[in-house]
Amino acid sequence: MESDLLPGKPYPFGALQLDGGVNFAVYAKDAAVITLCLFNEIDTKNPIREIPLEEKSNRTGDVWHVLVQNLQLP
């Protein structure tokens, strides 16, 4: 896992701004793999970063989660 990534928490769902970054939590019951794509503009087709989540550290039950440190929501 990259140095600015932590496992995060499974709740609440969605993107949540925290003091240290942004926690992302997504319910995906049937997903075998999840990649978080970050964009710097709404209209762009290309992400500025792709973060593949690891089942062992980024999944709790049917929820995938990750904390991206030093990230700010718009």
PDB file of N, CA, C and O in Angstrom:
ATOM      1  N   MET A   1       0.847  -1.178   0.000  1.00  0.00           N
ATOM      2  CA  MET A   1       0.000   0.000   0.000  1.00  0.00           C
ATOM      3  C   MET A   1       0.897   1.246   0.000  1.00  0.00           C
ATOM      4  O   MET A   1       1.931   1.262   0.635  1.00  0.00           O
ATOM      5  N   GLU A   2       0.462   2.269  -0.706  1.00  0.00           N
ATOM      6  CA  GLU A   2       1.251   3.491  -0.797  1.00  0.00           C
ATOM      7  C   GLU A   2       1.313   4.191   0.558  1.00  0.00           C
ATOM      8  O   GLU A   2       0.448   4.038   1.400  1.00  0.00           O
ATOM      9  N   SER A   3       2.340   5.022   0.744  1.00  0.00           N
ATOM     10  CA  SER A   3       2.590   5.625   2.049  1.00  0.00           C
ATOM     11  C   SER A   3       1.518   6.605   2.505  1.00  0.00           C
ATOM     12  O   SER A   3       1.378   6.852   3.688  1.00  0.00           O
ATOM     13  N   ASP A   4       0.753   7.185   1.579  1.00  0.00           N
ATOM     14  CA  ASP A   4      -0.295   8.126   1.991  1.00  0.00           C
ATOM     15  C   ASP A   4      -1.658   7.459   2.122  1.00  0.00           C
ATOM     16  O   ASP A   4      -2.669   8.129   2.264  1.00  0.00           O
ATOM     17  N   LEU A   5      -1.680   6.137   2.094  1.00  0.00           N
ATOM     18  CA  LEU A   5      -2.933   5.392   2.215  1.00  0.00           C
ATOM     19  C   LEU A   5      -2.983   4.622   3.527  1.00  0.00           C
ATOM     20  O   LEU A   5      -1.999   4.022   3.940  1.00  0.00           O
ATOM     21  N   LEU A   6      -4.150   4.667   4.158  1.00  0.00           N
ATOM     22  CA  LEU A   6      -4.418   3.867   5.350  1.00  0.00           C
ATOM     23  C   LEU A   6      -5.665   3.040   5.069  1.00  0.00           C
ATOM     24  O   LEU A   6      -6.447   3.379   4.167  1.00  0.00           O
ATOM     25  N   PRO A   7      -5.909   1.975   5.831  1.00  0.00           N
ATOM     26  CA  PRO A   7      -7.079   1.142   5.567  1.00  0.00           C
ATOM     27  C   PRO A   7      -8.409   1.883   5.602  1.00  0.00           C
ATOM     28  O   PRO A   7      -9.330   1.548   4.864  1.00  0.00           O
ATOM     29  N   GLY A   8      -8.534   2.912   6.419  1.00  0.00           N
ATOM     30  CA  GLY A   8      -9.791   3.643   6.509  1.00  0.00           C
ATOM     31  C   GLY A   8     -10.836   2.899   7.307  1.00  0.00           C
ATOM     32  O   GLY A   8     -10.562   1.872   7.933  1.00  0.00           O
ATOM     33  N   LYS A   9     -12.064   3.419   7.275  1.00  0.00           N
ATOM     34  CA  LYS A   9     -13.178   2.839   8.032  1.00  0.00           C
ATOM     35  C   LYS A   9     -14.347   2.567   7.100  1.00  0.00           C
ATOM     36  O   LYS A   9     -14.567   3.300   6.137  1.00  0.00           O
ATOM     37  N   PRO A  10     -15.134   1.527   7.391  1.00  0.00           N
ATOM     38  CA  PRO A  10     -16.231   1.165   6.497  1.00  0.00           C
ATOM     39  C   PRO A  10     -17.469   2.062   6.581  1.00  0.00           C
ATOM     40  O   PRO A  10     -18.341   1.964   5.716  1.00  0.00           O
ATOM     41  N   TYR A  11     -17.555   2.922   7.583  1.00  0.00           N
ATOM     42  CA  TYR A  11     -18.733   3.781   7.718  1.00  0.00           C
ATOM     43  C   TYR A  11     -18.321   5.182   8.094  1.00  0.00           C
ATOM     44  O   TYR A  11     -17.330   5.336   8.803  1.00  0.00           O
ATOM     45  N   PRO A  12     -19.041   6.181   7.674  1.00  0.00           N
ATOM     46  CA  PRO A  12     -20.237   6.159   6.829  1.00  0.00           C
ATOM     47  C   PRO A  12     -19.859   5.959   5.359  1.00  0.00           C
ATOM     48  O   PRO A  12     -18.708   6.154   4.963  1.00  0.00           O
ATOM     49  N   PHE A  13     -20.841   5.566   4.536  1.00  0.00           N
ATOM     50  CA  PHE A  13     -20.614   5.379   3.110  1.00  0.00           C
ATOM     51  C   PHE A  13     -20.327   6.712   2.436  1.00  0.00           C
ATOM     52  O   PHE A  13     -20.770   7.761   2.885  1.00  0.00           O
ATOM     53  N   GLY A  14     -19.571   6.653   1.352  1.00  0.00           N
ATOM     54  CA  GLY A  14     -19.263   7.850   0.578  1.00  0.00           C
ATOM     55  C   GLY A  14     -17.892   8.388   0.930  1.00  0.00           C
ATOM     56  O   GLY A  14     -17.029   7.673   1.445  1.00  0.00           O
ATOM     57  N   ALA A  15     -17.699   9.670   0.628  1.00  0.00           N
ATOM     58  CA  ALA A  15     -16.437  10.352   0.913  1.00  0.00           C
ATOM     59  C   ALA A  15     -16.639  11.264   2.111  1.00  0.00           C
ATOM     60  O   ALA A  15     -17.564  12.066   2.130  1.00  0.00           O
ATOM     61  N   LEU A  16     -15.786  11.136   3.105  1.00  0.00           N
ATOM     62  CA  LEU A  16     -15.899  11.923   4.327  1.00  0.00           C
ATOM     63  C   LEU A  16     -14.575  12.624   4.609  1.00  0.00           C
ATOM     64  O   LEU A  16     -13.534  11.963   4.752  1.00  0.00           O
ATOM     65  N   GLN A  17     -14.613  13.952   4.680  1.00  0.00           N
ATOM     66  CA  GLN A  17     -13.413  14.729   5.008  1.00  0.00           C
ATOM     67  C   GLN A  17     -13.091  14.553   6.484  1.00  0.00           C
ATOM     68  O   GLN A  17     -13.942  14.741   7.339  1.00  0.00           O
ATOM     69  N   LEU A  18     -11.863  14.182   6.780  1.00  0.00           N
ATOM     70  CA  LEU A  18     -11.370  14.046   8.149  1.00  0.00           C
ATOM     71  C   LEU A  18     -10.179  14.978   8.312  1.00  0.00           C
ATOM     72  O   LEU A  18      -9.678  15.536   7.328  1.00  0.00           O
ATOM     73  N   ASP A  19      -9.693  15.132   9.527  1.00  0.00           N
ATOM     74  CA  ASP A  19      -8.536  15.994   9.770  1.00  0.00           C
ATOM     75  C   ASP A  19      -7.323  15.576   8.945  1.00  0.00           C
ATOM     76  O   ASP A  19      -6.593  16.407   8.446  1.00  0.00           O
ATOM     77  N   GLY A  20      -7.109  14.284   8.786  1.00  0.00           N
ATOM     78  CA  GLY A  20      -5.913  13.807   8.105  1.00  0.00           C
ATOM     79  C   GLY A  20      -6.061  13.508   6.630  1.00  0.00           C
ATOM     80  O   GLY A  20      -5.104  13.149   5.967  1.00  0.00           O
ATOM     81  N   GLY A  21      -7.274  13.619   6.085  1.00  0.00           N
ATOM     82  CA  GLY A  21      -7.496  13.287   4.677  1.00  0.00           C
ATOM     83  C   GLY A  21      -8.949  12.978   4.409  1.00  0.00           C
ATOM     84  O   GLY A  21      -9.839  13.483   5.082  1.00  0.00           O
ATOM     85  N   VAL A  22      -9.193  12.106   3.438  1.00  0.00           N
ATOM     86  CA  VAL A  22     -10.563  11.744   3.066  1.00  0.00           C
ATOM     87  C   VAL A  22     -10.726  10.234   3.163  1.00  0.00           C
ATOM     88  O   VAL A  22      -9.909   9.471   2.633  1.00  0.00           O
ATOM     89  N   ASN A  23     -11.776   9.815   3.869  1.00  0.00           N
ATOM     90  CA  ASN A  23     -12.122   8.400   3.970  1.00  0.00           C
ATOM     91  C   ASN A  23     -13.168   8.096   2.909  1.00  0.00           C
ATOM     92  O   ASN A  23     -14.156   8.815   2.767  1.00  0.00           O
ATOM     93  N   PHE A  24     -12.939   7.040   2.141  1.00  0.00           N
ATOM     94  CA  PHE A  24     -13.886   6.584   1.130  1.00  0.00           C
ATOM     95  C   PHE A  24     -14.410   5.227   1.556  1.00  0.00           C
ATOM     96  O   PHE A  24     -13.628   4.342   1.918  1.00  0.00           O
ATOM     97  N   ALA A  25     -15.739   5.043   1.521  1.00  0.00           N
ATOM     98  CA  ALA A  25     -16.352   3.766   1.864  1.00  0.00           C
ATOM     99  C   ALA A  25     -17.465   3.479   0.862  1.00  0.00           C
ATOM    100  O   ALA A  25     -18.350   4.310   0.657  1.00  0.00           O
ATOM    101  N   VAL A  26     -17.392   2.300   0.237  1.00  0.00           N
ATOM    102  CA  VAL A  26     -18.329   1.933  -0.818  1.00  0.00           C
ATOM    103  C   VAL A  26     -18.889   0.546  -0.531  1.00  0.00           C
ATOM    104  O   VAL A  26     -18.129  -0.413  -0.338  1.00  0.00           O
ATOM    105  N   TYR A  27     -20.218   0.446  -0.538  1.00  0.00           N
ATOM    106  CA  TYR A  27     -20.870  -0.860  -0.411  1.00  0.00           C
ATOM    107  C   TYR A  27     -20.871  -1.514  -1.783  1.00  0.00           C
ATOM    108  O   TYR A  27     -21.363  -0.946  -2.756  1.00  0.00           O
ATOM    109  N   ALA A  28     -20.265  -2.685  -1.865  1.00  0.00           N
ATOM    110  CA  ALA A  28     -20.197  -3.411  -3.138  1.00  0.00           C
ATOM    111  C   ALA A  28     -20.238  -4.905  -2.834  1.00  0.00           C
ATOM    112  O   ALA A  28     -19.206  -5.580  -2.807  1.00  0.00           O
ATOM    113  N   LYS A  29     -21.433  -5.402  -2.605  1.00  0.00           N
ATOM    114  CA  LYS A  29     -21.643  -6.781  -2.153  1.00  0.00           C
ATOM    115  C   LYS A  29     -20.969  -7.818  -3.050  1.00  0.00           C
ATOM    116  O   LYS A  29     -20.344  -8.750  -2.566  1.00  0.00           O
ATOM    117  N   ASP A  30     -21.087  -7.668  -4.353  1.00  0.00           N
ATOM    118  CA  ASP A  30     -20.595  -8.692  -5.270  1.00  0.00           C
ATOM    119  C   ASP A  30     -19.241  -8.373  -5.898  1.00  0.00           C
ATOM    120  O   ASP A  30     -18.774  -9.104  -6.762  1.00  0.00           O
ATOM    121  N   ALA A  31     -18.603  -7.298  -5.470  1.00  0.00           N
ATOM    122  CA  ALA A  31     -17.326  -6.900  -6.075  1.00  0.00           C
ATOM    123  C   ALA A  31     -16.182  -7.790  -5.597  1.00  0.00           C
ATOM    124  O   ALA A  31     -16.052  -8.074  -4.412  1.00  0.00           O
ATOM    125  N   ALA A  32     -15.354  -8.198  -6.546  1.00  0.00           N
ATOM    126  CA  ALA A  32     -14.158  -8.955  -6.223  1.00  0.00           C
ATOM    127  C   ALA A  32     -12.939  -8.033  -6.189  1.00  0.00           C
ATOM    128  O   ALA A  32     -11.938  -8.336  -5.552  1.00  0.00           O
ATOM    129  N   VAL A  33     -13.047  -6.902  -6.889  1.00  0.00           N
ATOM    130  CA  VAL A  33     -11.957  -5.932  -6.987  1.00  0.00           C
ATOM    131  C   VAL A  33     -12.573  -4.538  -7.044  1.00  0.00           C
ATOM    132  O   VAL A  33     -13.613  -4.336  -7.657  1.00  0.00           O
ATOM    133  N   ILE A  34     -11.918  -3.578  -6.384  1.00  0.00           N
ATOM    134  CA  ILE A  34     -12.350  -2.174  -6.418  1.00  0.00           C
ATOM    135  C   ILE A  34     -11.122  -1.307  -6.663  1.00  0.00           C
ATOM    136  O   ILE A  34     -10.077  -1.514  -6.042  1.00  0.00           O
ATOM    137  N   THR A  35     -11.264  -0.338  -7.546  1.00  0.00           N
ATOM    138  CA  THR A  35     -10.229   0.669  -7.763  1.00  0.00           C
ATOM    139  C   THR A  35     -10.862   2.034  -7.563  1.00  0.00           C
ATOM    140  O   THR A  35     -11.853   2.369  -8.228  1.00  0.00           O
ATOM    141  N   LEU A  36     -10.310   2.815  -6.640  1.00  0.00           N
ATOM    142  CA  LEU A  36     -10.775   4.175  -6.402  1.00  0.00           C
ATOM    143  C   LEU A  36     -10.088   5.077  -7.421  1.00  0.00           C
ATOM    144  O   LEU A  36      -8.861   5.100  -7.517  1.00  0.00           O
ATOM    145  N   CYS A  37     -10.885   5.819  -8.200  1.00  0.00           N
ATOM    146  CA  CYS A  37     -10.354   6.742  -9.202  1.00  0.00           C
ATOM    147  C   CYS A  37     -10.603   8.168  -8.723  1.00  0.00           C
ATOM    148  O   CYS A  37     -11.730   8.525  -8.411  1.00  0.00           O
ATOM    149  N   LEU A  38      -9.537   8.956  -8.672  1.00  0.00           N
ATOM    150  CA  LEU A  38      -9.634  10.352  -8.244  1.00  0.00           C
ATOM    151  C   LEU A  38      -9.492  11.261  -9.461  1.00  0.00           C
ATOM    152  O   LEU A  38      -8.611  11.064 -10.295  1.00  0.00           O
ATOM    153  N   PHE A  39     -10.372  12.254  -9.543  1.00  0.00           N
ATOM    154  CA  PHE A  39     -10.379  13.210 -10.642  1.00  0.00           C
ATOM    155  C   PHE A  39     -10.210  14.611 -10.069  1.00  0.00           C
ATOM    156  O   PHE A  39     -10.702  14.907  -8.991  1.00  0.00           O
ATOM    157  N   ASN A  40      -9.562  15.497 -10.832  1.00  0.00           N
ATOM    158  CA  ASN A  40      -9.413  16.867 -10.352  1.00  0.00           C
ATOM    159  C   ASN A  40     -10.449  17.799 -10.972  1.00  0.00           C
ATOM    160  O   ASN A  40     -10.567  18.936 -10.561  1.00  0.00           O
ATOM    161  N   GLU A  41     -11.200  17.324 -11.961  1.00  0.00           N
ATOM    162  CA  GLU A  41     -12.275  18.102 -12.563  1.00  0.00           C
ATOM    163  C   GLU A  41     -13.441  17.178 -12.860  1.00  0.00           C
ATOM    164  O   GLU A  41     -13.247  16.011 -13.191  1.00  0.00           O
ATOM    165  N   ILE A  42     -14.643  17.716 -12.807  1.00  0.00           N
ATOM    166  CA  ILE A  42     -15.837  16.914 -13.052  1.00  0.00           C
ATOM    167  C   ILE A  42     -15.896  16.418 -14.487  1.00  0.00           C
ATOM    168  O   ILE A  42     -16.285  15.290 -14.751  1.00  0.00           O
ATOM    169  N   ASP A  43     -15.502  17.243 -15.453  1.00  0.00           N
ATOM    170  CA  ASP A  43     -15.660  16.918 -16.863  1.00  0.00           C
ATOM    171  C   ASP A  43     -14.568  16.023 -17.443  1.00  0.00           C
ATOM    172  O   ASP A  43     -14.714  15.527 -18.544  1.00  0.00           O
ATOM    173  N   THR A  44     -13.501  15.829 -16.740  1.00  0.00           N
ATOM    174  CA  THR A  44     -12.380  15.080 -17.292  1.00  0.00           C
ATOM    175  C   THR A  44     -12.691  13.587 -17.394  1.00  0.00           C
ATOM    176  O   THR A  44     -13.457  13.044 -16.604  1.00  0.00           O
ATOM    177  N   LYS A  45     -12.107  12.942 -18.374  1.00  0.00           N
ATOM    178  CA  LYS A  45     -12.310  11.509 -18.571  1.00  0.00           C
ATOM    179  C   LYS A  45     -11.174  10.689 -17.978  1.00  0.00           C
ATOM    180  O   LYS A  45     -11.287   9.479 -17.850  1.00  0.00           O
ATOM    181  N   ASN A  46     -10.089  11.350 -17.636  1.00  0.00           N
ATOM    182  CA  ASN A  46      -8.921  10.638 -17.132  1.00  0.00           C
ATOM    183  C   ASN A  46      -8.669  10.962 -15.666  1.00  0.00           C
ATOM    184  O   ASN A  46      -8.512  12.124 -15.307  1.00  0.00           O
ATOM    185  N   PRO A  47      -8.599   9.926 -14.836  1.00  0.00           N
ATOM    186  CA  PRO A  47      -8.318  10.173 -13.416  1.00  0.00           C
ATOM    187  C   PRO A  47      -6.886  10.650 -13.214  1.00  0.00           C
ATOM    188  O   PRO A  47      -5.991  10.296 -13.982  1.00  0.00           O
ATOM    189  N   ILE A  48      -6.688  11.444 -12.167  1.00  0.00           N
ATOM    190  CA  ILE A  48      -5.328  11.874 -11.835  1.00  0.00           C
ATOM    191  C   ILE A  48      -4.610  10.795 -11.015  1.00  0.00           C
ATOM    192  O   ILE A  48      -3.394  10.796 -10.914  1.00  0.00           O
ATOM    193  N   ARG A  49      -5.417   9.875 -10.453  1.00  0.00           N
ATOM    194  CA  ARG A  49      -4.834   8.797  -9.652  1.00  0.00           C
ATOM    195  C   ARG A  49      -5.807   7.630  -9.587  1.00  0.00           C
ATOM    196  O   ARG A  49      -7.011   7.822  -9.475  1.00  0.00           O
ATOM    197  N   GLU A  50      -5.272   6.431  -9.660  1.00  0.00           N
ATOM    198  CA  GLU A  50      -6.056   5.209  -9.495  1.00  0.00           C
ATOM    199  C   GLU A  50      -5.476   4.428  -8.324  1.00  0.00           C
ATOM    200  O   GLU A  50      -4.270   4.185  -8.279  1.00  0.00           O
ATOM    201  N   ILE A  51      -6.348   4.065  -7.384  1.00  0.00           N
ATOM    202  CA  ILE A  51      -5.904   3.381  -6.171  1.00  0.00           C
ATOM    203  C   ILE A  51      -6.603   2.026  -6.081  1.00  0.00           C
ATOM    204  O   ILE A  51      -7.787   1.948  -5.739  1.00  0.00           O
ATOM    205  N   PRO A  52      -5.897   0.945  -6.406  1.00  0.00           N
ATOM    206  CA  PRO A  52      -6.500  -0.381  -6.257  1.00  0.00           C
ATOM    207  C   PRO A  52      -6.582  -0.747  -4.778  1.00  0.00           C
ATOM    208  O   PRO A  52      -5.603  -0.599  -4.050  1.00  0.00           O
ATOM    209  N   LEU A  53      -7.751  -1.176  -4.346  1.00  0.00           N
ATOM    210  CA  LEU A  53      -7.921  -1.549  -2.937  1.00  0.00           C
ATOM    211  C   LEU A  53      -7.620  -3.029  -2.757  1.00  0.00           C
ATOM    212  O   LEU A  53      -7.907  -3.845  -3.633  1.00  0.00           O
ATOM    213  N   GLU A  54      -7.042  -3.352  -1.616  1.00  0.00           N
ATOM    214  CA  GLU A  54      -6.687  -4.726  -1.297  1.00  0.00           C
ATOM    215  C   GLU A  54      -7.766  -5.341  -0.406  1.00  0.00           C
ATOM    216  O   GLU A  54      -8.174  -4.741   0.585  1.00  0.00           O
ATOM    217  N   GLU A  55      -8.204  -6.514  -0.786  1.00  0.00           N
ATOM    218  CA  GLU A  55      -9.289  -7.159  -0.041  1.00  0.00           C
ATOM    219  C   GLU A  55      -8.925  -7.370   1.431  1.00  0.00           C
ATOM    220  O   GLU A  55      -9.748  -7.155   2.317  1.00  0.00           O
ATOM    221  N   LYS A  56      -7.687  -7.731   1.696  1.00  0.00           N
ATOM    222  CA  LYS A  56      -7.277  -8.044   3.066  1.00  0.00           C
ATOM    223  C   LYS A  56      -7.334  -6.828   3.990  1.00  0.00           C
ATOM    224  O   LYS A  56      -7.779  -6.923   5.125  1.00  0.00           O
ATOM    225  N   SER A  57      -6.902  -5.661   3.503  1.00  0.00           N
ATOM    226  CA  SER A  57      -6.833  -4.493   4.383  1.00  0.00           C
ATOM    227  C   SER A  57      -7.900  -3.438   4.120  1.00  0.00           C
ATOM    228  O   SER A  57      -8.115  -2.565   4.953  1.00  0.00           O
ATOM    229  N   ASN A  58      -8.565  -3.506   2.961  1.00  0.00           N
ATOM    230  CA  ASN A  58      -9.529  -2.462   2.603  1.00  0.00           C
ATOM    231  C   ASN A  58     -10.953  -2.978   2.452  1.00  0.00           C
ATOM    232  O   ASN A  58     -11.772  -2.334   1.786  1.00  0.00           O
ATOM    233  N   ARG A  59     -11.244  -4.112   3.027  1.00  0.00           N
ATOM    234  CA  ARG A  59     -12.609  -4.652   2.935  1.00  0.00           C
ATOM    235  C   ARG A  59     -13.067  -5.156   4.288  1.00  0.00           C
ATOM    236  O   ARG A  59     -12.365  -5.896   4.980  1.00  0.00           O
ATOM    237  N   THR A  60     -14.277  -4.716   4.667  1.00  0.00           N
ATOM    238  CA  THR A  60     -14.934  -5.200   5.876  1.00  0.00           C
ATOM    239  C   THR A  60     -16.319  -5.659   5.452  1.00  0.00           C
ATOM    240  O   THR A  60     -17.160  -4.843   5.064  1.00  0.00           O
ATOM    241  N   GLY A  61     -16.550  -6.958   5.455  1.00  0.00           N
ATOM    242  CA  GLY A  61     -17.831  -7.480   4.975  1.00  0.00           C
ATOM    243  C   GLY A  61     -18.005  -7.124   3.500  1.00  0.00           C
ATOM    244  O   GLY A  61     -17.160  -7.455   2.671  1.00  0.00           O
ATOM    245  N   ASP A  62     -19.088  -6.425   3.185  1.00  0.00           N
ATOM    246  CA  ASP A  62     -19.380  -6.025   1.809  1.00  0.00           C
ATOM    247  C   ASP A  62     -18.983  -4.580   1.525  1.00  0.00           C
ATOM    248  O   ASP A  62     -19.382  -4.009   0.514  1.00  0.00           O
ATOM    249  N   VAL A  63     -18.200  -3.975   2.420  1.00  0.00           N
ATOM    250  CA  VAL A  63     -17.816  -2.567   2.270  1.00  0.00           C
ATOM    251  C   VAL A  63     -16.307  -2.466   2.028  1.00  0.00           C
ATOM    252  O   VAL A  63     -15.504  -3.012   2.778  1.00  0.00           O
ATOM    253  N   TRP A  64     -15.961  -1.741   0.974  1.00  0.00           N
ATOM    254  CA  TRP A  64     -14.567  -1.448   0.642  1.00  0.00           C
ATOM    255  C   TRP A  64     -14.264  -0.038   1.136  1.00  0.00           C
ATOM    256  O   TRP A  64     -15.096   0.862   1.014  1.00  0.00           O
ATOM    257  N   HIS A  65     -13.061   0.168   1.692  1.00  0.00           N
ATOM    258  CA  HIS A  65     -12.759   1.468   2.295  1.00  0.00           C
ATOM    259  C   HIS A  65     -11.270   1.768   2.244  1.00  0.00           C
ATOM    260  O   HIS A  65     -10.438   0.858   2.214  1.00  0.00           O
ATOM    261  N   VAL A  66     -10.962   3.070   2.225  1.00  0.00           N
ATOM    262  CA  VAL A  66      -9.572   3.524   2.244  1.00  0.00           C
ATOM    263  C   VAL A  66      -9.552   4.971   2.726  1.00  0.00           C
ATOM    264  O   VAL A  66     -10.485   5.733   2.475  1.00  0.00           O
ATOM    265  N   LEU A  67      -8.503   5.333   3.427  1.00  0.00           N
ATOM    266  CA  LEU A  67      -8.274   6.716   3.840  1.00  0.00           C
ATOM    267  C   LEU A  67      -7.084   7.235   3.041  1.00  0.00           C
ATOM    268  O   LEU A  67      -5.982   6.677   3.123  1.00  0.00           O
ATOM    269  N   VAL A  68      -7.319   8.280   2.251  1.00  0.00           N
ATOM    270  CA  VAL A  68      -6.249   8.924   1.497  1.00  0.00           C
ATOM    271  C   VAL A  68      -5.816  10.140   2.290  1.00  0.00           C
ATOM    272  O   VAL A  68      -6.579  11.111   2.433  1.00  0.00           O
ATOM    273  N   GLN A  69      -4.619  10.072   2.851  1.00  0.00           N
ATOM    274  CA  GLN A  69      -4.120  11.156   3.690  1.00  0.00           C
ATOM    275  C   GLN A  69      -3.758  12.381   2.844  1.00  0.00           C
ATOM    276  O   GLN A  69      -3.422  12.266   1.674  1.00  0.00           O
ATOM    277  N   ASN A  70      -3.859  13.549   3.464  1.00  0.00           N
ATOM    278  CA  ASN A  70      -3.500  14.834   2.838  1.00  0.00           C
ATOM    279  C   ASN A  70      -4.305  15.140   1.589  1.00  0.00           C
ATOM    280  O   ASN A  70      -3.821  15.812   0.686  1.00  0.00           O
ATOM    281  N   LEU A  71      -5.538  14.657   1.538  1.00  0.00           N
ATOM    282  CA  LEU A  71      -6.436  14.939   0.412  1.00  0.00           C
ATOM    283  C   LEU A  71      -7.564  15.817   0.917  1.00  0.00           C
ATOM    284  O   LEU A  71      -8.038  15.638   2.049  1.00  0.00           O
ATOM    285  N   GLN A  72      -7.987  16.769   0.118  1.00  0.00           N
ATOM    286  CA  GLN A  72      -9.088  17.677   0.494  1.00  0.00           C
ATOM    287  C   GLN A  72     -10.229  17.508  -0.495  1.00  0.00           C
ATOM    288  O   GLN A  72     -10.009  17.442  -1.706  1.00  0.00           O
ATOM    289  N   LEU A  73     -11.451  17.458   0.017  1.00  0.00           N
ATOM    290  CA  LEU A  73     -12.626  17.477  -0.848  1.00  0.00           C
ATOM    291  C   LEU A  73     -12.823  18.905  -1.374  1.00  0.00           C
ATOM    292  O   LEU A  73     -12.495  19.864  -0.671  1.00  0.00           O
ATOM    293  N   PRO A  74     -13.356  19.031  -2.562  1.00  0.00           N
ATOM    294  CA  PRO A  74     -13.606  20.394  -3.104  1.00  0.00           C
ATOM    295  C   PRO A  74     -14.654  21.131  -2.307  1.00  0.00           C
ATOM    296  O   PRO A  74     -15.460  20.589  -1.631  1.00  0.00           O
TER     297      PRO A  74
END
